[in-house]
Amino acid sequence: MQQPARHASLVALMFVLLASLLAVAPAARAGVRAGIHDGGTAILDFSSDPVSMDPAIAADGYSLTILHVLFVTLLTNKPGTTTVVPWGATEMPTITNGGKRYVVHIHAGIKFSDGEPADAHAFKYSFERILIPATKSPYTGSLAGVVGASDFVAGKAKSVAGIKVLDPLTIQFDLVQPDNNFLYDITYAALSAVPQKAVEAAGAKFATHPTGDGQFILQNWTSGVGMTLVKNLHYFDAATAGHLDKLLLHTNVPTNLAVLQVEKGMADISAGDVNGGDGIPLSLFLTIKNDPRWKSYLYHSTLPETWFFVMAMRDKPLQNVKVRQAIAYAINRQKIVQILNGRGVLASQIMPPSLPGYDPSIPQQEYNPAKARKLLTEAGFPHGFQTSITMFTTPPGPQEATSIQYDLAQVGIQAVLRIVSLAQYSTLAATPGGSPTQINDWLAIEPALFMNWTYNSNEIQAGNNMAEFAVPQVDALLNKAQQLPLAQAVPLWQRAQRLAISQYGYVPLYYGVEYDFVNPRIGGFQIDPNFLYEYQQWYLK
Amino acid sequence: MTRHLLERLLWMAVALLGVSVITFVIGDLLPGDPARVIAGPQASQAVVRSIRHQLGLDQAVYVQYWRFLGRAVRGDFGLSFRTQLEVLPTIWARFPYTVAVGVGGLLAEILVGVSLGIISAVRRGTVLDGIVICTALLGLSIPSFWLGLILLYVFGYLWPIVPLGGTSGWTWIILPSITLGFSGSAFYTRMTRTAMLETLSEDYVRTARAKGLPGRTIVLKHAFRNAIRTVVTMAGMDVGAFLGGVLVIEQVFGIPGIGALAWQAILNEDLPMIQGTVLFAASLIIVSNFAIDLMYGWIDPRIRTAS
């Protein structure tokens, strides 16, 4: 009797084991990580083409979101936050020599898809390639503070003295002076490693046929139609590897169609325009937001992005602080947020709330047309004056400019609108005296950028400090802050900001709020403050 | 005939030269510094100067134009300021989409417009004639971008029998062709109707009727053959107008043609791409008009003899 019973137990045990194996097998085949199933394809709709897949060349947000998963940088931001963390580096850089020396240790085993190692030599080559004038890279400024960079650009040196390969997995950067922004600079997708052999073999075609080392590989790109990214099976880090097998990026899809395609399940996200246009057209936004069917499709997040009104402080009559103050009182910023259908939060200062240096004690600018008129009278302009407002064509730019034009007219200031293309705008904005007033924005995770580009007189020549704001006391604080560790820089930025805001060269308008329309079948979606989308985190539910 | 053709070829070259000058001068007058846009906001003045030099933007305008013309004659429109990729291959890659929409639209408007024009002329004064004229008026009045959006919503979203924009499969061409062809067909209907009415009242048509020829033969072989010159002239002129229409249609339907490329180039102030697309389109129009000239001779032997 015992024999059959034991036999039955064995059969039962085998059955249980088999059942367990069968239950586990599909998950193992699909690849399960922390309850996330790997595999599948996501479809993204963009309304224009990315500019380039060469990290040294692309400067548009659309290209950068893709480059972020094609190439590995030494550091990056922790997804969904503005905190800088190691990526290609094994740990955060060791900073010595009074903040002027950064030593970075690189992970072993990072390889490009052609087998070339992404090591210290590759990073040195890539950084120097950016500085070579023939590359025509828009990122030369990010490396301008490295020792020997200017000699290399001028052709006086064969390599950049301040970038040293200590061993294949260690690279050292020496800066001319301490700069806390350098940590952020090396998070830029532009400052990732590129493979020398592949770059030299492909020439200009590297921009369309890149060889990368990121979580995905660019399989094909048809201009105007779209691109296919496939999972990089040889990606070095299992913890940050992508979940999806494939990303299909459709380009040239108008946003109104993209939204309809997401509604129909033909696409997973309406991702907007390379020129900064939103994925949800202004005209459809409220319809979508108020329709309960699409509640689970909407994501939103306040970005480290500040929109502001600029007044050229050297121009007459804007050189009079009372006139600038009057304009600040005259602008109804709440109305602009209403025009945006709530896609903005009133800004009290240039520094966004998510970045170190934000000062919660700075009050909101009051809207008070009566006070504005009084200030104009005191300044000697009781009947106002004539000026112009420059803005680019991408919505809601023209709507914002029109709103401010109306506000200024209420206090007697007649402003002509100059609505121009983004390219023309970039030049006009960057040219001292190019425009008496304009609307502009900063979107970045670097606190020093917000402060210096806005208020440091060093940035007038480069066209970033558009108001030509030049207050020596503010300059001194900002220059000192940039050389200190972040925590020590914060109080200086706050002091500088309190001083600067009373000069009214810039009127903070609002902090940008990004809304995205995403098919709920996509898991792991979050709006990233640096790259907007972190494709490697996406998976199918 | 050979001399006539040579003259036409010479004028084609002059027209293209004119277009190239206008395009170049307008590009030069546009506010904006491409070197600064390429160099980025953080670049030093030295870097901007270096890029300006590499692009040849630091030379006199006539020198820049001469170099541009020399390259253009060899089919080299330079590198896009924005992507740093060659302009002409980029245009060629987009060209098939524009041709598909253009040919689809042209076929739609000619087939529909000419057919309705003939029916309307033959059935002059009847209810059918009234319906055709009303449809033509509707076609003339409805903006094509609006019609495109409505068609997309109905046949791509509510009742999905064609793609909701884009260029997947082959059915994507249907709605853009109908949209582009609908307004154009109205012109063809009106023109064909008028031309046919004139021709049908000619003596030789009366003679043909008196000889007892079948109505279909009289209409299609005798009357339409003479009326078709108007249609061919319109088709020739349409190529130019079509490129403008295609630009709008490409935006509405998300078609990656030359129109979309030109539009992005304008937004980005990518001068080589603007110059390339304009010159390419101008060449297309000029060559089409030349082809139409040749067709005249084929359709009407009197023109061939006179030449």
mmCIF file of N, CA, C and O in Angstrom, chain B residues 1 12 64 66 69 82 96 102 107 129 148 162 176 224 240 274:
data_model
loop_
_atom_site.group_PDB
_atom_site.id
_atom_site.type_symbol
_atom_site.label_atom_id
_atom_site.label_comp_id
_atom_site.label_asym_id
_atom_site.label_seq_id
_atom_site.Cartn_x
_atom_site.Cartn_y
_atom_site.Cartn_z
ATOM 1 N N MET B 1 10.257 74.284 -85.687
ATOM 2 C CA MET B 1 9.917 73.657 -84.408
ATOM 3 C C MET B 1 11.153 73.574 -83.484
ATOM 4 O O MET B 1 11.081 73.885 -82.313
ATOM 5 N N MET B 12 13.708 79.110 -70.343
ATOM 6 C CA MET B 12 13.656 78.314 -69.111
ATOM 7 C C MET B 12 14.870 78.622 -68.240
ATOM 8 O O MET B 12 14.754 78.815 -67.027
ATOM 9 N N GLN B 64 29.022 85.063 -52.624
ATOM 10 C CA GLN B 64 28.229 83.950 -52.096
ATOM 11 C C GLN B 64 27.282 83.421 -53.170
ATOM 12 O O GLN B 64 27.128 82.214 -53.350
ATOM 13 N N TRP B 66 27.524 83.703 -56.436
ATOM 14 C CA TRP B 66 28.263 83.073 -57.543
ATOM 15 C C TRP B 66 28.653 81.638 -57.174
ATOM 16 O O TRP B 66 28.527 80.717 -57.968
ATOM 17 N N LEU B 69 25.524 79.548 -57.179
ATOM 18 C CA LEU B 69 25.082 79.225 -58.536
ATOM 19 C C LEU B 69 25.964 78.140 -59.160
ATOM 20 O O LEU B 69 25.471 77.194 -59.781
ATOM 21 N N ARG B 82 20.739 73.407 -40.638
ATOM 22 C CA ARG B 82 20.178 72.825 -39.416
ATOM 23 C C ARG B 82 20.668 71.397 -39.173
ATOM 24 O O ARG B 82 21.077 71.061 -38.072
ATOM 25 N N PRO B 96 8.942 61.837 -54.001
ATOM 26 C CA PRO B 96 7.895 60.883 -54.393
ATOM 27 C C PRO B 96 6.545 61.143 -53.712
ATOM 28 O O PRO B 96 5.495 60.948 -54.322
ATOM 29 N N GLY B 102 0.423 65.173 -55.864
ATOM 30 C CA GLY B 102 0.171 66.043 -57.016
ATOM 31 C C GLY B 102 -0.514 65.293 -58.144
ATOM 32 O O GLY B 102 -1.547 65.749 -58.674
ATOM 33 N N LEU B 107 -5.167 64.012 -61.282
ATOM 34 C CA LEU B 107 -6.042 63.013 -61.906
ATOM 35 C C LEU B 107 -7.472 63.171 -61.396
ATOM 36 O O LEU B 107 -8.426 63.137 -62.185
ATOM 37 N N ASP B 129 -27.566 69.464 -65.075
ATOM 38 C CA ASP B 129 -26.672 70.612 -65.305
ATOM 39 C C ASP B 129 -26.641 71.502 -64.057
ATOM 40 O O ASP B 129 -25.580 71.934 -63.591
ATOM 41 N N GLY B 148 -10.152 68.729 -45.974
ATOM 42 C CA GLY B 148 -9.229 67.661 -45.602
ATOM 43 C C GLY B 148 -9.467 67.200 -44.168
ATOM 44 O O GLY B 148 -9.532 66.000 -43.887
ATOM 45 N N VAL B 162 -9.762 54.577 -44.218
ATOM 46 C CA VAL B 162 -8.450 55.009 -44.733
ATOM 47 C C VAL B 162 -7.595 55.418 -43.533
ATOM 48 O O VAL B 162 -8.130 55.686 -42.454
ATOM 49 N N PRO B 176 -6.038 62.714 -49.583
ATOM 50 C CA PRO B 176 -5.350 63.921 -50.085
ATOM 51 C C PRO B 176 -5.685 64.215 -51.546
ATOM 52 O O PRO B 176 -5.861 65.372 -51.928
ATOM 53 N N PHE B 224 -14.844 67.352 -78.095
ATOM 54 C CA PHE B 224 -13.925 67.336 -76.953
ATOM 55 C C PHE B 224 -12.470 67.513 -77.392
ATOM 56 O O PHE B 224 -11.682 68.155 -76.712
ATOM 57 N N GLY B 240 2.004 74.715 -61.058
ATOM 58 C CA GLY B 240 2.492 75.738 -60.126
ATOM 59 C C GLY B 240 1.543 75.927 -58.964
ATOM 60 O O GLY B 240 1.943 75.889 -57.801
ATOM 61 N N ILE B 274 15.773 76.195 -47.949
ATOM 62 C CA ILE B 274 14.754 77.064 -48.565
ATOM 63 C C ILE B 274 15.108 77.263 -50.039
ATOM 64 O O ILE B 274 14.272 77.094 -50.930
#
